[in-house]
Coordinates of C-alpha atoms in Angstrom, one line a residue:
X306 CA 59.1 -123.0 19.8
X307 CA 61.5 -126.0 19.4
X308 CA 63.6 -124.1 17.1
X309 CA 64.5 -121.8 19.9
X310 CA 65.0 -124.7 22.3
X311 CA 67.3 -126.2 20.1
X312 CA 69.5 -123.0 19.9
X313 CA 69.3 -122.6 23.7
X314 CA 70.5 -126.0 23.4
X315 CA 73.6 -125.3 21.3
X316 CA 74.5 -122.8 23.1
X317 CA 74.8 -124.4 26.2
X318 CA 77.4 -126.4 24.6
X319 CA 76.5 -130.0 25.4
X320 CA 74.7 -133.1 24.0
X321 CA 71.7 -133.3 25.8
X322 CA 70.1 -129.9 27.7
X323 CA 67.3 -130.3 31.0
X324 CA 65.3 -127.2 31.3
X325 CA 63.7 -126.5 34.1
X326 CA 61.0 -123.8 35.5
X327 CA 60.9 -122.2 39.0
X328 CA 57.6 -122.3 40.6
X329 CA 56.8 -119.2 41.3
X330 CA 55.0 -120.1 44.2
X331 CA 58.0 -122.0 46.3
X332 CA 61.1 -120.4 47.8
X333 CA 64.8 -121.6 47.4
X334 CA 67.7 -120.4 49.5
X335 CA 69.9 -121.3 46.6
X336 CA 71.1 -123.0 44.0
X337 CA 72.5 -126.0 46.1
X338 CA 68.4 -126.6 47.3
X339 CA 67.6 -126.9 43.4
X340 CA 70.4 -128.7 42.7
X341 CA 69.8 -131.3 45.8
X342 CA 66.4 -131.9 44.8
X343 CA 66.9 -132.3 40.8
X344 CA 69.7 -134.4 40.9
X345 CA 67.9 -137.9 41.0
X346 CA 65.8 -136.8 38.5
X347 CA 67.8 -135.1 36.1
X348 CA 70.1 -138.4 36.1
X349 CA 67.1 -140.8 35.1
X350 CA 67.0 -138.6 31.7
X351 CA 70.5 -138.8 31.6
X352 CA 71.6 -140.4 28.1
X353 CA 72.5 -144.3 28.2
X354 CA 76.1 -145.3 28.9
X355 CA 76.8 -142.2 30.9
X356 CA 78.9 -143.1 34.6
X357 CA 76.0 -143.1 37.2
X358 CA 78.9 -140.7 39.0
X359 CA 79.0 -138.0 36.2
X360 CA 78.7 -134.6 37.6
X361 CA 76.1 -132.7 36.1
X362 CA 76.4 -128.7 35.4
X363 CA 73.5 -126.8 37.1
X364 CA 73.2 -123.5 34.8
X365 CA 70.8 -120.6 36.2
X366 CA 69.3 -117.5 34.3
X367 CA 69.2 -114.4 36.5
X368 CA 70.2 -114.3 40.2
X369 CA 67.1 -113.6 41.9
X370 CA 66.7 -117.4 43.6
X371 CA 65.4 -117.6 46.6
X372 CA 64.7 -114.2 47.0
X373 CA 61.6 -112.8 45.5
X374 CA 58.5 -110.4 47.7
X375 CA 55.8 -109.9 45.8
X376 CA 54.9 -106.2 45.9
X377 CA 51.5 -106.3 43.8
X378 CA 49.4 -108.6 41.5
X379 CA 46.3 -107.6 39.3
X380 CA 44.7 -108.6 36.2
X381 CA 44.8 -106.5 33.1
X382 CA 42.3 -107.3 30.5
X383 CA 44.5 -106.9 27.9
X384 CA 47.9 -108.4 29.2
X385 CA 46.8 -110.7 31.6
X386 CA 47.5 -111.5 34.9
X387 CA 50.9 -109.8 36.4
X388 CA 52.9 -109.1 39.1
X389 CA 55.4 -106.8 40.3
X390 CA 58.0 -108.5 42.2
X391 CA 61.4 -107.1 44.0
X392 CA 64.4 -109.4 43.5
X393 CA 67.6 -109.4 44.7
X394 CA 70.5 -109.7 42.5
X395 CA 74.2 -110.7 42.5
X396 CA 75.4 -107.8 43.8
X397 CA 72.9 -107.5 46.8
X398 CA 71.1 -104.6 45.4
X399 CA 67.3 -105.0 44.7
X400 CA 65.3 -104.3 41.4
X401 CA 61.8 -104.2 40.7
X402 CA 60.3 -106.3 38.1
X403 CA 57.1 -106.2 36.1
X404 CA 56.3 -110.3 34.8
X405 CA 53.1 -111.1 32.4
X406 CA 52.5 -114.6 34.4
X407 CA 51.3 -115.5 30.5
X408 CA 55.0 -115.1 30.2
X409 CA 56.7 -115.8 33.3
X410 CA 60.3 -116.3 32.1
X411 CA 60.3 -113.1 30.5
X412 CA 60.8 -109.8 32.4
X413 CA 58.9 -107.6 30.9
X414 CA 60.0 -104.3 32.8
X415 CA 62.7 -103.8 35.4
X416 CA 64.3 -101.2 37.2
X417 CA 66.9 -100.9 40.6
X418 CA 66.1 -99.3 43.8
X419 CA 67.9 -97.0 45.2
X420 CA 70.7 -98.0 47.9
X421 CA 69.2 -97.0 51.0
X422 CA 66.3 -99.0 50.5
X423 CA 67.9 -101.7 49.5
X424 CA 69.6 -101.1 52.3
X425 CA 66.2 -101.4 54.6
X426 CA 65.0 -104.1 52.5
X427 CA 67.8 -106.5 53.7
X428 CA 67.6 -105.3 57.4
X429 CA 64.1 -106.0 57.5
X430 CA 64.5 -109.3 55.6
X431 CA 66.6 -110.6 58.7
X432 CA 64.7 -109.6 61.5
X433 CA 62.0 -111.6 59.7
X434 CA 63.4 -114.7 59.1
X435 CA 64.1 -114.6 62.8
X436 CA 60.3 -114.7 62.8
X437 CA 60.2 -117.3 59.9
X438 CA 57.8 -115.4 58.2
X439 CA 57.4 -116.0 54.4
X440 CA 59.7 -114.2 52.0
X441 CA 56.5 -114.0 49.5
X442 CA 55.1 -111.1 51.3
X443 CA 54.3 -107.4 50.1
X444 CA 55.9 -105.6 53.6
X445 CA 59.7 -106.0 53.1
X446 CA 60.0 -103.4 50.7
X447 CA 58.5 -99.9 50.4
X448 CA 55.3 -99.7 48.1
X449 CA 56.0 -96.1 47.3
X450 CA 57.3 -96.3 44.3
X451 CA 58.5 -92.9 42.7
X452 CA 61.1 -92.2 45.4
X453 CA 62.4 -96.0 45.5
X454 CA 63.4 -96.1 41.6
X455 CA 67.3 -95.2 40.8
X456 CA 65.9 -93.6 37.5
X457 CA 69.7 -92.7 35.9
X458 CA 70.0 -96.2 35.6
X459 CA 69.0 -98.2 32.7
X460 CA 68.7 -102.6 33.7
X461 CA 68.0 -103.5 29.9
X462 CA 70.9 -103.8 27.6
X463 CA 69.0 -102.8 24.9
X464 CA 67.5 -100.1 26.1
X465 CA 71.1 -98.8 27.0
X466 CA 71.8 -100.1 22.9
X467 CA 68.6 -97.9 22.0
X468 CA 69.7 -94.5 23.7
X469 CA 73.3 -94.8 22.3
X470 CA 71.4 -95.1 18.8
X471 CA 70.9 -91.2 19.4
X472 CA 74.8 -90.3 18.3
X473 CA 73.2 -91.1 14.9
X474 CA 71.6 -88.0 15.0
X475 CA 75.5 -86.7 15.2
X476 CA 75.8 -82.9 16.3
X477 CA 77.0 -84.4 20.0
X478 CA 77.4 -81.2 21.9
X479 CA 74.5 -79.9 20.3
X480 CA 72.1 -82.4 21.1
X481 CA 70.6 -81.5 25.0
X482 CA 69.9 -78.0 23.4
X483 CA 68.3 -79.4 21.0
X484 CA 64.2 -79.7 20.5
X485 CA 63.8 -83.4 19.5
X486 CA 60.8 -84.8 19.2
X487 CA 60.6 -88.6 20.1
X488 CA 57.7 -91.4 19.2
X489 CA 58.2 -94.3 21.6
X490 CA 55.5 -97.1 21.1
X491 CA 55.6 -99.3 24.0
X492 CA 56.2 -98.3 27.9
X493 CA 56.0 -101.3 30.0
X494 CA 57.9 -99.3 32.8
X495 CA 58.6 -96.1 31.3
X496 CA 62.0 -96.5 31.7
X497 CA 63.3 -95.9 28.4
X498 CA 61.3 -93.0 27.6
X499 CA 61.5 -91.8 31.4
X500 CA 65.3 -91.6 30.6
X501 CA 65.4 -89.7 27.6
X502 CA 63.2 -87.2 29.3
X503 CA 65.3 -86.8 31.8
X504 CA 68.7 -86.6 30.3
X505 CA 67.6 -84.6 26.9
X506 CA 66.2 -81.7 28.4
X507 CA 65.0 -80.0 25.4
X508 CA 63.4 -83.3 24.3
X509 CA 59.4 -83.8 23.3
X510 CA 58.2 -87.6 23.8
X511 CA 54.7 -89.2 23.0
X512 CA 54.4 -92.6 24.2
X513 CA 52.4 -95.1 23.0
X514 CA 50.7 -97.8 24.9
X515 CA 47.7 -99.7 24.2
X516 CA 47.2 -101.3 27.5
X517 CA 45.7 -98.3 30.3
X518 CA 46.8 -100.8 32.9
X519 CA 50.6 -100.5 31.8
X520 CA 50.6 -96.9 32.2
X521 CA 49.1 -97.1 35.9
X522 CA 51.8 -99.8 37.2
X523 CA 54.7 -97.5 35.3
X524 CA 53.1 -94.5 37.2
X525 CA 52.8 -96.4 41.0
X526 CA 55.3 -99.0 40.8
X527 CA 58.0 -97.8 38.7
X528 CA 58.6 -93.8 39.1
X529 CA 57.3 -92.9 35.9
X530 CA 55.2 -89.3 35.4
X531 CA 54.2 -87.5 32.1
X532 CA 54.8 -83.7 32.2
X533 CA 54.5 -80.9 29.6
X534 CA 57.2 -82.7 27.6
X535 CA 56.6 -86.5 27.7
X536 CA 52.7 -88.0 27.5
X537 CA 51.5 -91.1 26.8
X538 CA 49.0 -91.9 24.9
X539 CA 46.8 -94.9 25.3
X540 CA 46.3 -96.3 21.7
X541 CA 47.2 -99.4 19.6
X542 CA 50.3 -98.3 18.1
X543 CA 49.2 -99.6 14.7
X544 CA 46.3 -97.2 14.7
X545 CA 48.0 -94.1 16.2
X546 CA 51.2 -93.8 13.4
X547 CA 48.6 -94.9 10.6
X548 CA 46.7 -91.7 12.2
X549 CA 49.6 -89.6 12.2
X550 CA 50.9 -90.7 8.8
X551 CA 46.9 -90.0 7.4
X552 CA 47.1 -86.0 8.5
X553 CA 47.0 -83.9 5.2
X554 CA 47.7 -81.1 7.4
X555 CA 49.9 -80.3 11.0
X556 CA 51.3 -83.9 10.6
X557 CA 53.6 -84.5 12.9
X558 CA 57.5 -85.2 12.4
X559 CA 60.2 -87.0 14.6
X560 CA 63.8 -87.5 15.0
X561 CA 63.8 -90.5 16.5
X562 CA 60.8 -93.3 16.1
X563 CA 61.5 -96.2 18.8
X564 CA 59.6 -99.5 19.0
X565 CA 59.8 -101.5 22.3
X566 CA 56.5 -103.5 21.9
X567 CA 56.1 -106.9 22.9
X568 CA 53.7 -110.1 20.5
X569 CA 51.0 -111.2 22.7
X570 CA 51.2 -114.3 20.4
X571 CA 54.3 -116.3 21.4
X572 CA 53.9 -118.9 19.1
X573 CA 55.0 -116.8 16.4
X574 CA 58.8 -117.0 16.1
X575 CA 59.1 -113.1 16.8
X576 CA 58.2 -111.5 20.9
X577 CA 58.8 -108.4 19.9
X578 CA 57.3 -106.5 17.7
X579 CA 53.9 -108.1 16.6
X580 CA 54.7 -108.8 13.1
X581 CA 52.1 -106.3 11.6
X582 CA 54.6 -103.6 13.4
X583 CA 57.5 -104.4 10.2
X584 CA 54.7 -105.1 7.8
X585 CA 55.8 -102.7 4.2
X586 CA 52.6 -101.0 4.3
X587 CA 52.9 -100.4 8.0
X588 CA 56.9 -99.3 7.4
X589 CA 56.3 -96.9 5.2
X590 CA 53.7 -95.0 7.2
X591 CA 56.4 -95.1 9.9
X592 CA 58.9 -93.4 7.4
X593 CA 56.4 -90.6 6.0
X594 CA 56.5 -89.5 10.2
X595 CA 60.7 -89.6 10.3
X596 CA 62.5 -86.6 9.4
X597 CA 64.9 -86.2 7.1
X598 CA 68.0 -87.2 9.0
X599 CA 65.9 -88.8 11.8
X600 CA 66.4 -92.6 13.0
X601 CA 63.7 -95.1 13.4
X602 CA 65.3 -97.9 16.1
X603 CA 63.8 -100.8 16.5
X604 CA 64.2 -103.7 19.4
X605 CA 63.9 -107.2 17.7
X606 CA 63.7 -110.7 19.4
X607 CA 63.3 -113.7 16.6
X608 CA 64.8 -117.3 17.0
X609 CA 63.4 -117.8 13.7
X610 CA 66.1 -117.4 11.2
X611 CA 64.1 -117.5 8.3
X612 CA 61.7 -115.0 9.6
X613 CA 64.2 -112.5 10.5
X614 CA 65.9 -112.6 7.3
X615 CA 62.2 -111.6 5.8
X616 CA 62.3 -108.9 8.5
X617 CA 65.8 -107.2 7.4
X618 CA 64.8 -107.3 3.9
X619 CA 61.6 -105.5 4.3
X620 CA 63.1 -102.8 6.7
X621 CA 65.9 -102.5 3.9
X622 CA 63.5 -102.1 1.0
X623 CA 62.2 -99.0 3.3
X624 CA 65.0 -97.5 4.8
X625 CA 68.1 -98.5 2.9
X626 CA 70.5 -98.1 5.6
X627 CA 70.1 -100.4 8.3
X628 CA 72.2 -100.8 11.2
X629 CA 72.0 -104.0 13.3
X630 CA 73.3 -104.5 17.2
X631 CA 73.2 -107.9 18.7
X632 CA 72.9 -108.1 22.7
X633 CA 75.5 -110.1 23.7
X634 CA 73.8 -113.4 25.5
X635 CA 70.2 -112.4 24.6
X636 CA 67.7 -112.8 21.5
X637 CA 67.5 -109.0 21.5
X638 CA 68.5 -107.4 18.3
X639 CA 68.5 -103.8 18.1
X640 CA 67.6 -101.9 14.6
X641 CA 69.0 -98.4 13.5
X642 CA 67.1 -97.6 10.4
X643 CA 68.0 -94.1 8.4
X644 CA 66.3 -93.5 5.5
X645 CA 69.7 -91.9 3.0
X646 CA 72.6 -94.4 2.7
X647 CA 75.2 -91.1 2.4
X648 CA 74.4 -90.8 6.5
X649 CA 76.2 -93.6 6.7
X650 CA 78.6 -93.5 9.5
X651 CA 81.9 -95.5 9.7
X652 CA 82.1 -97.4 13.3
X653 CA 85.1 -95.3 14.6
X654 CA 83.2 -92.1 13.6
X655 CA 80.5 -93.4 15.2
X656 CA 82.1 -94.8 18.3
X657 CA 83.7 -91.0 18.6
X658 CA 81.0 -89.5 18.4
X659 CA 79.4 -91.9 21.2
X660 CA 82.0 -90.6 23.3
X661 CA 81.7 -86.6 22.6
X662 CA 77.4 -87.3 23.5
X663 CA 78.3 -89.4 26.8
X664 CA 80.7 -86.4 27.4
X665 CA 78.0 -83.8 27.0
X666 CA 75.3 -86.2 29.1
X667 CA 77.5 -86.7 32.2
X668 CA 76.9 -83.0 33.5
X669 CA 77.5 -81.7 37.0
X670 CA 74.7 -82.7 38.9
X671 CA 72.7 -85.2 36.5
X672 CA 73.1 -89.1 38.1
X673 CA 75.0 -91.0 35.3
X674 CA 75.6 -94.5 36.0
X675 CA 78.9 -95.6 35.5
X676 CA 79.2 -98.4 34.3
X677 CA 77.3 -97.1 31.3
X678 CA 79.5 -96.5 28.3
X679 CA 77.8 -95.7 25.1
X680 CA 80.4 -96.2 22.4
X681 CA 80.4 -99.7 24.0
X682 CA 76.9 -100.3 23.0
X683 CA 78.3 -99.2 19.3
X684 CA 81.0 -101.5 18.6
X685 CA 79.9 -104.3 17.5
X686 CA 77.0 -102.5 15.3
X687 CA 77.2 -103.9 11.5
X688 CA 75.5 -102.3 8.6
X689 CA 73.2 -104.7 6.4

């Protein structure tokens, strides 16, 4: 929406911003290759009175240019066409992407590979430029997914901002022996529930995703695998909590309520969630399911100012404390909603008790990425 392009705009920090779209269908070595071919064009749009010798700033999102194979590409009736795509990023290792072509700036899931086939990957990748064969091919990286995926490590800031939203449960040490039960609507990947499976072992997870074909490319393409402890269940998200919340009897409770669901409509100022996901109504189903000290965390992405103020104040009518984590460089907004205002936490209790879970989670034995640091996704958490 132009509101949005005129905050990437002032961001960038300069009078006049170009944007420019990738083809997905071409291959660059680099940035110099984009640069060479732009330059003529980007200085006929260049505003009057500027030197005809200006340098111009090329800025880039991501550093996959140039190198992109294409590992699959289907049609799902409700999503779309989509691919899933290994890129290379700045550090030479590979990740696996899931993109919505309706949406093709947008990653909509990622995860890393492991080393060792990253490792392969760029073996193969020269012997086959020696054969100038295309980069756009489905051969030059392994197509079996579940051993491929480093699944300790999480690519989405705010997924890493969502797991840290646990300490609010406080009870650090306590927490891997505890049963909690965990509502995630929205799996794209399955990483974020995949991870909370896998590092809570006492945990209980229902996911919810209304698109079967999601669940299938999590399960091939991205390691992902229900068990007696995590399934998924294909539903609109909408209807399943307004089922849950309807049970006069055996209705369920959680300890942690997480929505990562995406708008199908982008002209609508807010990606993620659909708007009839923050609805009153809607929220206060949502809150007859929490439990009494549980936490219902929410991912947010709205340029529109105006809109997301309406959003805070009906959360806030609902769940009077409300916690709010902006992603550094991204729209992202993570949501910590609690439903008492005495559980409020001061940030250096919280940050502490960040540390004493991150403690307790990096165990002998279970793959912790290091450069994950959980009070870090804490600090700069404000209360509303």
């Amino acid at each position: 929406m132009e509101e949005g392009r005129k905050q990437l705009a002032a961001s960038a920090g300069f009078r006049r911003l170009i944007t420019v779209a990738l083809h997905r269908g071409q291959q660059y070595d680099g940035m110099d290759s984009i640069q060479a071919e732009l330059s003529a064009r980007v200085m006929e749009l260049a505003p009057a009175g500027m030197p005809p010798q200006q340098k111009v700033p090329f800025l880039s999102v991501g550093g996959d240019i140039g190198v992109r194979t294409v590992q699959h590409q289907d049609c799902s009736p409700l999503s779309g066409d989509y691919v899933i795509e290994d890129v290379q990023g700045d550090d030479r290792r590979y990740f696996r992407r899931l993109i919505f072509l309706s949406n093709r700036n947008v990653v909509q899931s990622e995860a890393r590979l492991l080393k060792d086939v990253s490792h392969r990957a760029q073996k193969k990748r020269k012997k086959d430029k020696k054969k100038q064969r295309s980069a756009d091919t489905s051969e030059d990286l392994p197509s079996a997914p579940g051993q491929s995926i480093d699944k300790s490590y999480l690519c989405c800031e705010h997924h890493k901002a969502m797991i840290a939203g646990l300490s609010l449960l406080r009870n650090p040490e306590l927490l891997l022996e505890t049963p909690l039960a965990l509502l995630v609507v929205g799996l794209g990947g399955g990483s974020l529930p995949l991870f909370v499976h896998d590092h809570f072992p006492k945990s209980h997870i229902d996911a919810v995703e209304i698109d079967p074909s999601m669940l299938k490319v999590a399960t091939q393409w991205f390691g992902f695998a229900q068990s007696d402890r995590m399934r998924v269940h294909i539903a609109d998200g909408l209807d399943y909590i307004t089922s849950l919340a309807g049970r006069e009897e055996a209705r369920p409770y959680y300890d942690i309520i997480m929505f990562d669901v995406d708008s199908k409509d982008p002209s609508l100022g807010m990606s993620c969630p659909p708007p009839a996901f923050v609805e009153q109504p809607f929220l206060q189903k949502v809150k007859s399911i929490l439990t009494h000290k549980g936490v219902f965390i929410l991912n947010l992405v709205c340029r529109d100012l105006g809109l997301k103020d309406s959003v805070l104040a009906g959360l806030k009518a609902v769940f009077p404390l409300l916690y709010v984590r902006r992603i550094e460089g991204e729209v992202n907004e993570i949501l910590f909603c609690q439903l008492y205002p005495e559980q409020k936490l001061a940030t250096p209790e919280l940050l502490e008790i960040a540390q004493a879970l991150e403690r307790t989670l990096r165990k002998p034995g279970q793959g912790w990425d290091d450069t994950y640091v959980l009070s870090d996704m804490l600090k700069t958490v404000k209360i509303v």
